[in-house]
PDB file of N, CA and C in Angstrom:
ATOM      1  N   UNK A 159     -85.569  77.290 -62.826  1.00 54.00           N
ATOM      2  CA  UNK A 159     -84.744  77.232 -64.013  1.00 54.00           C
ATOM      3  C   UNK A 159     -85.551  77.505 -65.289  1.00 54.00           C
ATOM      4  N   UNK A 160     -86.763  76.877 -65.523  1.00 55.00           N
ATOM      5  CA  UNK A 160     -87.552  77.611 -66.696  1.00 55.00           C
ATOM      6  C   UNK A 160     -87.819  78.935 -66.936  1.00 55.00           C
ATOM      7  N   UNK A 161     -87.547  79.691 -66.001  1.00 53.00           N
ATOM      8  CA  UNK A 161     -88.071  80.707 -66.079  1.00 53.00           C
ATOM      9  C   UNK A 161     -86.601  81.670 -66.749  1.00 53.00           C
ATOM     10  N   UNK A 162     -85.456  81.206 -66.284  1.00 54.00           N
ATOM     11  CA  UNK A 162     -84.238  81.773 -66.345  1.00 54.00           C
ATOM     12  C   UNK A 162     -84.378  81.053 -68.416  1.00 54.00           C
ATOM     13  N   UNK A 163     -84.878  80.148 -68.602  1.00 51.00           N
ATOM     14  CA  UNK A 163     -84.448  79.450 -69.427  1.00 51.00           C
ATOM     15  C   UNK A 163     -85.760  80.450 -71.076  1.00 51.00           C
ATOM     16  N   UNK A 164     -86.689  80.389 -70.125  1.00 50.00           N
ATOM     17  CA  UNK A 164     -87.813  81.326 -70.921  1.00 50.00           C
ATOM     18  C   UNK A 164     -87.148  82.641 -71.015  1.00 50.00           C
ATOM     19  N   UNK A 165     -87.033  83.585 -70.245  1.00 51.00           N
ATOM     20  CA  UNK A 165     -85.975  85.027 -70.201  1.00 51.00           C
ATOM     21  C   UNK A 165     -85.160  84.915 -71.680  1.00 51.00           C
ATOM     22  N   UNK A 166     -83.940  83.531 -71.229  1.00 52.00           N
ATOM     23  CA  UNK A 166     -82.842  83.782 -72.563  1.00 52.00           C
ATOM     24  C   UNK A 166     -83.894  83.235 -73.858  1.00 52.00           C
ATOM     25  N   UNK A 167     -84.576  82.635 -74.038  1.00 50.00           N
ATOM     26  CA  UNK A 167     -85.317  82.230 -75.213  1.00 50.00           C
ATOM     27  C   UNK A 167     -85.474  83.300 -75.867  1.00 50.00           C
ATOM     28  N   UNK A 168     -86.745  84.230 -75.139  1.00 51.00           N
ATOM     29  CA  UNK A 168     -87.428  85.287 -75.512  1.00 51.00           C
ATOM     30  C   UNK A 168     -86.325  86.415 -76.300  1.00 51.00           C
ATOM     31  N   UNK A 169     -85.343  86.293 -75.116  1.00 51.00           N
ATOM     32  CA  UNK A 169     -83.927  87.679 -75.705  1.00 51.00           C
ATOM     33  C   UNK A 169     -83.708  87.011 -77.066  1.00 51.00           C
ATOM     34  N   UNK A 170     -84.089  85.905 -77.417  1.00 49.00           N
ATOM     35  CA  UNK A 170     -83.814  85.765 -78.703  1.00 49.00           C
ATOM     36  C   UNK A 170     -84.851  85.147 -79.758  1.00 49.00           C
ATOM     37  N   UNK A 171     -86.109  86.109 -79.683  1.00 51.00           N
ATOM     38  CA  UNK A 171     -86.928  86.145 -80.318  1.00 51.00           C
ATOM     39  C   UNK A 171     -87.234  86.360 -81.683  1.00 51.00           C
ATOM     40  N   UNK A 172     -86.563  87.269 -82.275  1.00 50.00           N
ATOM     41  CA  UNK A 172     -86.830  87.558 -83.586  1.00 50.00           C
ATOM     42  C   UNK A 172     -86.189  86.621 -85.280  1.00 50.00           C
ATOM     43  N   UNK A 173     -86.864  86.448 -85.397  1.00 47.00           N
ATOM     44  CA  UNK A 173     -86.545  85.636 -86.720  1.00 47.00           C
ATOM     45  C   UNK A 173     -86.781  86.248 -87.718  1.00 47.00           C
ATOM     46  N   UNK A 174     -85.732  85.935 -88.787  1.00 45.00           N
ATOM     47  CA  UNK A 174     -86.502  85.896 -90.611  1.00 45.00           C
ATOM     48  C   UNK A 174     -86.211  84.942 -91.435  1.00 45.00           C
ATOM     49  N   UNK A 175     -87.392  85.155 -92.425  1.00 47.00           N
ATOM     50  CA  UNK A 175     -87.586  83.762 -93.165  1.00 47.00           C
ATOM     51  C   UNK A 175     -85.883  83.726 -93.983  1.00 47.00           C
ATOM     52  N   UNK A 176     -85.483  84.537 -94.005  1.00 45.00           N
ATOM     53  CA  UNK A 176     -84.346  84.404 -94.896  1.00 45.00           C
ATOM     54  C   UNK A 176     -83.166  84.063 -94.621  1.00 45.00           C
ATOM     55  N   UNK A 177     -83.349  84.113 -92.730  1.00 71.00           N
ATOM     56  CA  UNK A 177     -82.046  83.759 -92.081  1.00 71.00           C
ATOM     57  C   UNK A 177     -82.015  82.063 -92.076  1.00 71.00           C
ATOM     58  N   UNK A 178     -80.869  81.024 -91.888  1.00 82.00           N
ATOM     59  CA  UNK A 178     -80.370  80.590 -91.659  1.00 82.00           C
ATOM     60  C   UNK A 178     -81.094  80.327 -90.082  1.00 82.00           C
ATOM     61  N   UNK A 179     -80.665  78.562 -90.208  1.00 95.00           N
ATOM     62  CA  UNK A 179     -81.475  78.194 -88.558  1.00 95.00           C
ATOM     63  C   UNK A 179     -80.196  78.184 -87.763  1.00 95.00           C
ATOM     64  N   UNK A 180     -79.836  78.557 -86.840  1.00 96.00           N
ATOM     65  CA  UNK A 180     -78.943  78.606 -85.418  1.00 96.00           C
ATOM     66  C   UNK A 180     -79.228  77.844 -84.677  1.00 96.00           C
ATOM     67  N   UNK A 181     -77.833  77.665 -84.000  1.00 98.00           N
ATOM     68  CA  UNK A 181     -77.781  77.145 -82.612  1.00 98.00           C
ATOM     69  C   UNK A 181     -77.404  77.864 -81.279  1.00 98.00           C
ATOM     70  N   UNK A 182     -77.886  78.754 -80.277  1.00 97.00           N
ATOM     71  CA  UNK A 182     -77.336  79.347 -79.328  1.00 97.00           C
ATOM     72  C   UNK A 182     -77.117  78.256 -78.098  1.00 97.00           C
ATOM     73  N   UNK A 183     -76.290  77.887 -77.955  1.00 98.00           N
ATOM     74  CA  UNK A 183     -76.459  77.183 -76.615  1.00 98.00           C
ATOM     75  C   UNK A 183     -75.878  78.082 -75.347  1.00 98.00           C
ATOM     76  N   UNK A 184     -76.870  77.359 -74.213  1.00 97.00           N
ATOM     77  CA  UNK A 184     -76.894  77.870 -73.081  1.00 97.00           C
ATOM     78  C   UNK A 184     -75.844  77.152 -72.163  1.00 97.00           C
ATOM     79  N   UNK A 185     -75.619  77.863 -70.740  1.00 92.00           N
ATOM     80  CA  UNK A 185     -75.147  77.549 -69.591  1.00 92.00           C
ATOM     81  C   UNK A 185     -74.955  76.000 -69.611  1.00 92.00           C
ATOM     82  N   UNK A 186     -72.711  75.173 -70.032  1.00 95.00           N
ATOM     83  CA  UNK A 186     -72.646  74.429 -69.839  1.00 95.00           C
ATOM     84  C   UNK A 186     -73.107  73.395 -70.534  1.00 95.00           C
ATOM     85  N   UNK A 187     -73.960  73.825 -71.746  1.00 97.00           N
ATOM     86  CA  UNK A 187     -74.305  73.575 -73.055  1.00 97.00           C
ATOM     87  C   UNK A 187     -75.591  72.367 -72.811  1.00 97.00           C
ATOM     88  N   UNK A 188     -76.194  72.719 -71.331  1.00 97.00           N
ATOM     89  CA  UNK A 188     -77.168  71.950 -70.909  1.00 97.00           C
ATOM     90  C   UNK A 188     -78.377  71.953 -71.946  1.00 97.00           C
ATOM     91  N   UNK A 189     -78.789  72.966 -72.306  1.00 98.00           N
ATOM     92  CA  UNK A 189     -79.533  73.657 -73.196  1.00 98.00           C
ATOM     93  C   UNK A 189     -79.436  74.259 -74.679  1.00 98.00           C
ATOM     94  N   UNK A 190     -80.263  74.253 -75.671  1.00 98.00           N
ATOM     95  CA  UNK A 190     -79.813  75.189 -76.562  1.00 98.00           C
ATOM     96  C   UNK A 190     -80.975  75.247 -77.288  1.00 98.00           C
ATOM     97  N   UNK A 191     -80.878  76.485 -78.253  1.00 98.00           N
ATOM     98  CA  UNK A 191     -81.842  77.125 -78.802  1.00 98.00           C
ATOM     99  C   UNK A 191     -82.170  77.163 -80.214  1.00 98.00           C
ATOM    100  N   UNK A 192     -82.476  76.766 -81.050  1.00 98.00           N
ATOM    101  CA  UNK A 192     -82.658  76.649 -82.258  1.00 98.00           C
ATOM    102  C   UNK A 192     -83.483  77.519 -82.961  1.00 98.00           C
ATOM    103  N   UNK A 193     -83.449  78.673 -83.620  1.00 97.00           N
ATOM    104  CA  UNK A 193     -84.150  79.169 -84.127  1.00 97.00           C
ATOM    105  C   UNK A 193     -84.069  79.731 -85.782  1.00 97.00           C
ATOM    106  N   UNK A 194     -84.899  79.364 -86.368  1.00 98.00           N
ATOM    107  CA  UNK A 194     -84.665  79.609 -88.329  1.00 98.00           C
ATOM    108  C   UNK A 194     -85.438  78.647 -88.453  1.00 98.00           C
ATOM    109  N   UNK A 195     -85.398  78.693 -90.098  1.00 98.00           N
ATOM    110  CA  UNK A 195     -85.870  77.729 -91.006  1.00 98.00           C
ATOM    111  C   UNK A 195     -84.833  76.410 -90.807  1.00 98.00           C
ATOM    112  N   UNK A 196     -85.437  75.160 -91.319  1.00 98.00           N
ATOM    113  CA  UNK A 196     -84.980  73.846 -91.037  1.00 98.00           C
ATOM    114  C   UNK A 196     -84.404  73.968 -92.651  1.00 98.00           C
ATOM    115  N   UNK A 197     -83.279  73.937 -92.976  1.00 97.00           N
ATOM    116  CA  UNK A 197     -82.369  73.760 -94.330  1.00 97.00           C
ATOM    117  C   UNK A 197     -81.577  72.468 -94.416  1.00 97.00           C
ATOM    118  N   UNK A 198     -82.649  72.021 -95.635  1.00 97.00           N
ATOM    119  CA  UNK A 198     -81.518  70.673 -95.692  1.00 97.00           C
ATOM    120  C   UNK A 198     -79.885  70.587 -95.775  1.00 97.00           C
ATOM    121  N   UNK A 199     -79.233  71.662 -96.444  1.00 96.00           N
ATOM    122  CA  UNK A 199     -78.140  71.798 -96.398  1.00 96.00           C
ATOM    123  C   UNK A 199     -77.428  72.180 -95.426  1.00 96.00           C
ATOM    124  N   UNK A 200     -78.208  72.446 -93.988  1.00 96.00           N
ATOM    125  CA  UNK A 200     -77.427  72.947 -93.165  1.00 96.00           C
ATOM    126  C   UNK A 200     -77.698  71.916 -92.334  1.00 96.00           C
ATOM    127  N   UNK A 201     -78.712  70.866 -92.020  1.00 97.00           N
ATOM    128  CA  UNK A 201     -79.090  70.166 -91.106  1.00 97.00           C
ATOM    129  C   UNK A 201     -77.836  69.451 -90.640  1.00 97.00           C
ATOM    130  N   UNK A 202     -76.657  68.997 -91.785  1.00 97.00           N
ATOM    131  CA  UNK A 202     -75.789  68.025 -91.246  1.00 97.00           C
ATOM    132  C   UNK A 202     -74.574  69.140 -89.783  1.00 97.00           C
ATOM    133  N   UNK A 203     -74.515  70.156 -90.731  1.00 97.00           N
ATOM    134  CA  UNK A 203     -73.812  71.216 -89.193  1.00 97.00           C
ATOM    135  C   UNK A 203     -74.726  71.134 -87.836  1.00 97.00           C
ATOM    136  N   UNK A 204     -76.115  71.216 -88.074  1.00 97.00           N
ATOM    137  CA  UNK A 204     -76.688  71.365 -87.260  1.00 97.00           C
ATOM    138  C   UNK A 204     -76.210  70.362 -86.086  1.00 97.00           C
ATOM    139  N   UNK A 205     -76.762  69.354 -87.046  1.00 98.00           N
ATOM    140  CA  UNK A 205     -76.608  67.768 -85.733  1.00 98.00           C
ATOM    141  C   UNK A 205     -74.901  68.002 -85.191  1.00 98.00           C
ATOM    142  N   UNK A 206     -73.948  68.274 -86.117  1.00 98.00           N
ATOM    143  CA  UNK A 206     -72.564  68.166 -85.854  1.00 98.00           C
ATOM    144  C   UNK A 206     -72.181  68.828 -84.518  1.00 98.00           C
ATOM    145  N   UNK A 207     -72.727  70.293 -84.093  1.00 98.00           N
ATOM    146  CA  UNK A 207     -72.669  70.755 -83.159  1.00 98.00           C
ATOM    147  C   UNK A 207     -73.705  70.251 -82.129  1.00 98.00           C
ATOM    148  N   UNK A 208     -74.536  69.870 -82.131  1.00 98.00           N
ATOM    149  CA  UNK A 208     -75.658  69.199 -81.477  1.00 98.00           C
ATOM    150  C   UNK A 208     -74.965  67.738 -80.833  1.00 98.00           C
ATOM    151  N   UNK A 209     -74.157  67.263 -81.737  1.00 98.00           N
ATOM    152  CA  UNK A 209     -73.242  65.818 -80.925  1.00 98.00           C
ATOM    153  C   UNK A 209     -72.213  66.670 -80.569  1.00 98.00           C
ATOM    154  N   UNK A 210     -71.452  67.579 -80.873  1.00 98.00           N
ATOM    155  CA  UNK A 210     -70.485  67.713 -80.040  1.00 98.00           C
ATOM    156  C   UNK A 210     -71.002  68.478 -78.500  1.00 98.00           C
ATOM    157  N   UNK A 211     -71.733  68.967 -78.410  1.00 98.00           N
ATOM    158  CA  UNK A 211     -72.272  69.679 -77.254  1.00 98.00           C
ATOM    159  C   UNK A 211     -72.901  68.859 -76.326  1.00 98.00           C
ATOM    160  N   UNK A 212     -73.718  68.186 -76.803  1.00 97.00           N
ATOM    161  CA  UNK A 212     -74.996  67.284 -76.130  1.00 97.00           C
ATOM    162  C   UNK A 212     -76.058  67.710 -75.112  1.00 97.00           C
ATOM    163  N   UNK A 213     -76.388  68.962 -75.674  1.00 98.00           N
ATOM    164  CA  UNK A 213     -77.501  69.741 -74.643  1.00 98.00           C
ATOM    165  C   UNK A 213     -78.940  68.630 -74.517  1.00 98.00           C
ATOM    166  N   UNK A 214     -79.283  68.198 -73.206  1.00 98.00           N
ATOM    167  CA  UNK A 214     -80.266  67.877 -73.003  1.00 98.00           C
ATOM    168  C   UNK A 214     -82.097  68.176 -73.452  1.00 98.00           C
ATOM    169  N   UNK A 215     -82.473  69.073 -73.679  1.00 98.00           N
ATOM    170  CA  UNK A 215     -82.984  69.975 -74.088  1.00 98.00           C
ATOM    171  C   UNK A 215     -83.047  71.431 -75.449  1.00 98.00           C
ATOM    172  N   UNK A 216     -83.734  70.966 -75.837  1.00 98.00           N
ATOM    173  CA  UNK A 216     -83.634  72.349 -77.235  1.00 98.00           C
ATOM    174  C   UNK A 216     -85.016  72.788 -77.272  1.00 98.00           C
ATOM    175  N   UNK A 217     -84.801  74.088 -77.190  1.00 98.00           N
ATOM    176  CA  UNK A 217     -86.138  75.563 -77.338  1.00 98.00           C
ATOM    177  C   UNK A 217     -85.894  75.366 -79.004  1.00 98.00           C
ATOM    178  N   UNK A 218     -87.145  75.358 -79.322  1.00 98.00           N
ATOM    179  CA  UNK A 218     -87.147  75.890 -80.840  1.00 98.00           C
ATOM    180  C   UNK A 218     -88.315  76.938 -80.987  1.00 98.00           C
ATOM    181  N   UNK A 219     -87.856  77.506 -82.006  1.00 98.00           N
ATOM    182  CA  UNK A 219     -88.414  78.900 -82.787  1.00 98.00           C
ATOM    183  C   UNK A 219     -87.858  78.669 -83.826  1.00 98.00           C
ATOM    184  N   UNK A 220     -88.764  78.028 -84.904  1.00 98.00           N
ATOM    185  CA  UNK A 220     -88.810  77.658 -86.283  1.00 98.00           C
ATOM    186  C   UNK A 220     -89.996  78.181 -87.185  1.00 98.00           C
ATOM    187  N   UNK A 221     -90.062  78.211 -88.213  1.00 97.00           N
ATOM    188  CA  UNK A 221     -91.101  78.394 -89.122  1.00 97.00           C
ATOM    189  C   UNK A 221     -91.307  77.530 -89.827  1.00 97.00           C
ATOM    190  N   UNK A 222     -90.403  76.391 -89.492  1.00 98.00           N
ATOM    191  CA  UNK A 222     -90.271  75.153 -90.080  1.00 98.00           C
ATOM    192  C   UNK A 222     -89.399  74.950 -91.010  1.00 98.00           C
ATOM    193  N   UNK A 223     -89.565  74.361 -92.352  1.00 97.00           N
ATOM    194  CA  UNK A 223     -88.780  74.456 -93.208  1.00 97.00           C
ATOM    195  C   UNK A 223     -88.907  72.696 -94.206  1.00 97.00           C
ATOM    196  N   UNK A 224     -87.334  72.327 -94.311  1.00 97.00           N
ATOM    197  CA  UNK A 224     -87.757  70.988 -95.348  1.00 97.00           C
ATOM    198  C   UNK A 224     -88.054  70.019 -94.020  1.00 97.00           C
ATOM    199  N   UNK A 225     -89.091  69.174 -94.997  1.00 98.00           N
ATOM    200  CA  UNK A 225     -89.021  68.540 -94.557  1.00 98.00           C
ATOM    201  C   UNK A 225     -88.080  67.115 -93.998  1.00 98.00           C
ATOM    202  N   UNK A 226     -87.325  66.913 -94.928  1.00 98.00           N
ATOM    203  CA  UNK A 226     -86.843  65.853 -95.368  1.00 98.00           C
ATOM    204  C   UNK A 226     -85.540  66.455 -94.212  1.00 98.00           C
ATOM    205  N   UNK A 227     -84.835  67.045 -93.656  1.00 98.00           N
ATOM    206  CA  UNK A 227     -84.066  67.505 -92.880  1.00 98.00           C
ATOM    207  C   UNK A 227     -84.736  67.593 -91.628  1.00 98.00           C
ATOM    208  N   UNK A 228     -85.752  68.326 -91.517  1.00 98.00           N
ATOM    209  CA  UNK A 228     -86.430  67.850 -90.159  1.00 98.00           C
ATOM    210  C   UNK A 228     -86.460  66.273 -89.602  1.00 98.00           C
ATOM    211  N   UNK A 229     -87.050  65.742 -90.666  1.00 98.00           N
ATOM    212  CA  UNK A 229     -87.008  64.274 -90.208  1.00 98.00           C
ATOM    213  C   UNK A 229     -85.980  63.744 -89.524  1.00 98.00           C
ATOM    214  N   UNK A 230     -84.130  64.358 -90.041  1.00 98.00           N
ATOM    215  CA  UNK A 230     -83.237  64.087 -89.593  1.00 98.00           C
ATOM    216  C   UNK A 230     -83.031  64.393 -88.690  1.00 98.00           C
ATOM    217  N   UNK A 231     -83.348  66.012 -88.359  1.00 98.00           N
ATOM    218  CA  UNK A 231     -83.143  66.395 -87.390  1.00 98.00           C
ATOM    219  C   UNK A 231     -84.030  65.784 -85.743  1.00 98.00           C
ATOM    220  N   UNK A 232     -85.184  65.259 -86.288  1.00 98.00           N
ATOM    221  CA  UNK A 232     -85.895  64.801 -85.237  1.00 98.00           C
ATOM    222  C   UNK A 232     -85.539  63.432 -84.928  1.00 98.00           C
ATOM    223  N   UNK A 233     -85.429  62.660 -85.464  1.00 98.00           N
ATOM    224  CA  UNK A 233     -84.425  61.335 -85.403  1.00 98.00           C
ATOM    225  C   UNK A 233     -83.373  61.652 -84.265  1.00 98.00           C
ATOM    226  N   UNK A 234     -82.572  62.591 -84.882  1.00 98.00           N
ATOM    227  CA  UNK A 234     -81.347  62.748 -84.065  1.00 98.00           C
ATOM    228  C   UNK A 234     -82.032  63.013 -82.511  1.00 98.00           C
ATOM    229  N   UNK A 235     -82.745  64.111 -82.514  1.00 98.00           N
ATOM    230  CA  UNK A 235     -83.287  64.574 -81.274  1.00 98.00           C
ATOM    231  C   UNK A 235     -84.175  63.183 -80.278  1.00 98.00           C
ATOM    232  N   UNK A 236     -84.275  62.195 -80.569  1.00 98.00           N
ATOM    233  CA  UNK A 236     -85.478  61.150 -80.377  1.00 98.00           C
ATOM    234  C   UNK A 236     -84.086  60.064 -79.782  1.00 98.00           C
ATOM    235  N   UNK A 237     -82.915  59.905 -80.842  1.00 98.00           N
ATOM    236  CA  UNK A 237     -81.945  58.716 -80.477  1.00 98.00           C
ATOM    237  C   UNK A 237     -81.260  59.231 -79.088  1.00 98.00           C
ATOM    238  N   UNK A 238     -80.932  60.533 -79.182  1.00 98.00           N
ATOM    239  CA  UNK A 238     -80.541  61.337 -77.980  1.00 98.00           C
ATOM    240  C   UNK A 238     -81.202  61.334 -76.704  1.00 98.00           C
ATOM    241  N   UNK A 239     -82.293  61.240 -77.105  1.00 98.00           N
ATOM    242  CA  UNK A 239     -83.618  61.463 -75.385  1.00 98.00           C
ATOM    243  C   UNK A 239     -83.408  62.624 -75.507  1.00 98.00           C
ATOM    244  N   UNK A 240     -83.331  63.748 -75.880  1.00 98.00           N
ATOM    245  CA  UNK A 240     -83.302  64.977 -75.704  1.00 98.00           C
ATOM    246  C   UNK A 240     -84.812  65.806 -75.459  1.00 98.00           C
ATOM    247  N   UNK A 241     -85.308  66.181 -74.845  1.00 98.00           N
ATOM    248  CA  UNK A 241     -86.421  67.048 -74.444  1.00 98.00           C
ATOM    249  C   UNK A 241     -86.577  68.800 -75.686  1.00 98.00           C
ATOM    250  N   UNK A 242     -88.109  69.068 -75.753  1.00 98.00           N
ATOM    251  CA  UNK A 242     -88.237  69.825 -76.337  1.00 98.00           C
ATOM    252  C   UNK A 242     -88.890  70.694 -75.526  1.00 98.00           C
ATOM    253  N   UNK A 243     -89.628  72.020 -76.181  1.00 98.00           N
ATOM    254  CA  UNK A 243     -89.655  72.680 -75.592  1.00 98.00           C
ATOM    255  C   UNK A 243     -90.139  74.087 -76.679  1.00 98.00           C
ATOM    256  N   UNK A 244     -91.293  74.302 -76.777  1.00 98.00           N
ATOM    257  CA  UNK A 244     -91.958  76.042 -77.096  1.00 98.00           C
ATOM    258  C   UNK A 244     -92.356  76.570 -76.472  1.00 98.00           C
ATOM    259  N   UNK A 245     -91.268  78.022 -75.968  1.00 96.00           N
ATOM    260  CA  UNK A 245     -92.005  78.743 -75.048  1.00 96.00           C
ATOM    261  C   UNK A 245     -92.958  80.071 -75.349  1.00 96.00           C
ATOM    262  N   UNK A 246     -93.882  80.196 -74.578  1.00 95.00           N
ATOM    263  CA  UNK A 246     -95.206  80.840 -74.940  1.00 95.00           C
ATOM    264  C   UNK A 246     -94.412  82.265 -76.129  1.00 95.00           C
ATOM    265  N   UNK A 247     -95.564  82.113 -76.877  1.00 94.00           N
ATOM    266  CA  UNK A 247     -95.217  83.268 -77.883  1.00 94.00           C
ATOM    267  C   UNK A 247     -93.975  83.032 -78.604  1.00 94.00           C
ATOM    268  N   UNK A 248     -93.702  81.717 -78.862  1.00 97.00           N
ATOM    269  CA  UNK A 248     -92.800  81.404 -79.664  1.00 97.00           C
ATOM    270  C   UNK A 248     -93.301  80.253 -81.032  1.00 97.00           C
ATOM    271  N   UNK A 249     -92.413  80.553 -82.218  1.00 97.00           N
ATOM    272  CA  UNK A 249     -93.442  79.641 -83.238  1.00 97.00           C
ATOM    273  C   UNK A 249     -92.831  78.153 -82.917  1.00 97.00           C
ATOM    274  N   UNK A 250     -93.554  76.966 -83.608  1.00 98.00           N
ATOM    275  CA  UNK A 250     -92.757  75.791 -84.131  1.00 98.00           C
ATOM    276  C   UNK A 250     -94.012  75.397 -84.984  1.00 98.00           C
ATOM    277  N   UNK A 251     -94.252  76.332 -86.588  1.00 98.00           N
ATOM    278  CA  UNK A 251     -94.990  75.560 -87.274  1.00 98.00           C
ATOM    279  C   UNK A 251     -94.272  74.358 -88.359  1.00 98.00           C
ATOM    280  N   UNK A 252     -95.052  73.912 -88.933  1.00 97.00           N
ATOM    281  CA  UNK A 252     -95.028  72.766 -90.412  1.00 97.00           C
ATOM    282  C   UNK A 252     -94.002  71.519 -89.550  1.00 97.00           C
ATOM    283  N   UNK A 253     -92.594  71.596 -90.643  1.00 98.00           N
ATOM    284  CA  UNK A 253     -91.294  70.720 -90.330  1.00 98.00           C
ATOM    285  C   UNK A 253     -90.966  70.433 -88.974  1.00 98.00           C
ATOM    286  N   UNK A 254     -91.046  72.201 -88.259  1.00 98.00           N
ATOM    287  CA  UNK A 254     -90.758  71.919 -86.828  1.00 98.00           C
ATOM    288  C   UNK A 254     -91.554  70.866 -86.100  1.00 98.00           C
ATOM    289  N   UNK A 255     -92.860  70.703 -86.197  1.00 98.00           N
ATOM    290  CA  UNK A 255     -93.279  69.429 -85.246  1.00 98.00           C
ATOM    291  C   UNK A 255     -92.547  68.578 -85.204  1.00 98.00           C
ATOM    292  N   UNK A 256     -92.087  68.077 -86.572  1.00 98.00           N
ATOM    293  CA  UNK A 256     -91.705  66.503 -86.579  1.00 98.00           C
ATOM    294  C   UNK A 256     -90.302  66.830 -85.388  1.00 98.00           C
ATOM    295  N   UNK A 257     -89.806  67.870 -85.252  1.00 98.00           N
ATOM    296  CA  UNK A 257     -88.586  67.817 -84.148  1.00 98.00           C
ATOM    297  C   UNK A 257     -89.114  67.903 -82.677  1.00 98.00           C
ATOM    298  N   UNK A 258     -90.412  68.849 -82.373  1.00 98.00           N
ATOM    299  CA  UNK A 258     -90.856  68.967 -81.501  1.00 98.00           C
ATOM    300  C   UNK A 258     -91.476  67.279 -80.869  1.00 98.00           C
ATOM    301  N   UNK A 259     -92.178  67.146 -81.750  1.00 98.00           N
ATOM    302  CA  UNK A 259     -92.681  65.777 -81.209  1.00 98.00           C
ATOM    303  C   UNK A 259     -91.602  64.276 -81.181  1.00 98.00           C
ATOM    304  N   UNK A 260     -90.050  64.704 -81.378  1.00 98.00           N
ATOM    305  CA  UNK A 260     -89.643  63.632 -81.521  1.00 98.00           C
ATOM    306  C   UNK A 260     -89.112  63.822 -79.699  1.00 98.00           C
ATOM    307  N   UNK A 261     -89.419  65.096 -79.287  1.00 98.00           N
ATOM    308  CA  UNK A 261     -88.823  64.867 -78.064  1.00 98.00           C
ATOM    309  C   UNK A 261     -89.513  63.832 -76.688  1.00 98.00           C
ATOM    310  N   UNK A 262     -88.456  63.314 -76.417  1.00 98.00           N
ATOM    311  CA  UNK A 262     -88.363  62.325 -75.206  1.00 98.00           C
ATOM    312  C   UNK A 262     -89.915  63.191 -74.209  1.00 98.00           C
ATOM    313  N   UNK A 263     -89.554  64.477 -73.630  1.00 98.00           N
ATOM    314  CA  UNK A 263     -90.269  64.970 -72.928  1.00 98.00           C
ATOM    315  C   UNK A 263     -90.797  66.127 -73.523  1.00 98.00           C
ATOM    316  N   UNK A 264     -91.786  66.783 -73.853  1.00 98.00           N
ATOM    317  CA  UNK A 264     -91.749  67.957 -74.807  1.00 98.00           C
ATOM    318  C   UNK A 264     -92.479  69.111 -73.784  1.00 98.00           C
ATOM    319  N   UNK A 265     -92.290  70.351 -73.800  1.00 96.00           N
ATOM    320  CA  UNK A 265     -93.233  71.483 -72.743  1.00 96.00           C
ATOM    321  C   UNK A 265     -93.548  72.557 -73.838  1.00 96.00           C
TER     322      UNK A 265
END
């Protein structure tokens, strides 16, 4: 399954600083993918779809972003048990740690 799970990551590799952070979720919404800048103004959609889905697991590809929204966002990710996850050749600098490391299990 990582490997199926690395494949869809990668297909969605490319970022810009100017875009907006996403959510792609995967197969059954087990999974999902986060990739952009961390925007405080968007963080509250973020989590909104993030509770309605409840993917176990989130790939990120961030460049980071505020902090002060990360924090939220990693909170959320930490109360959840949710698992993290950067796959090779993918970023999670600055803000993103604090989400990466809030995960339950992180790879």
């Amino acid at each position: 399954m990582p490997t199926i799970l690395l494949a869809i990551f990668l297909a969605f590799g490319g970022q810009s600083p100017a875009t907006a952070g996403e959510l792609l979720f995967g197969k059954d919404n087990e999974w999902v993918v986060f990739q952009g800048p961390i925007i405080l103004e968007e963080v509250d959609q973020i989590l909104s779809q993030l509770d309605d889905k409840k993917p176990r697991l989130i790939l990120l590809n961030s460049i980071g972003g505020n902090v002060s929204g990360a924090v939220r966002f990693a909170r959320y990710v930490r109360e959840n048990q949710m698992n993290t996850w950067i796959a090779q050749n993918q970023t999670c600098a600055s803000a993103c740690a604090l989400v990466f490391l809030a995960g339950t299990q992180r790879f």
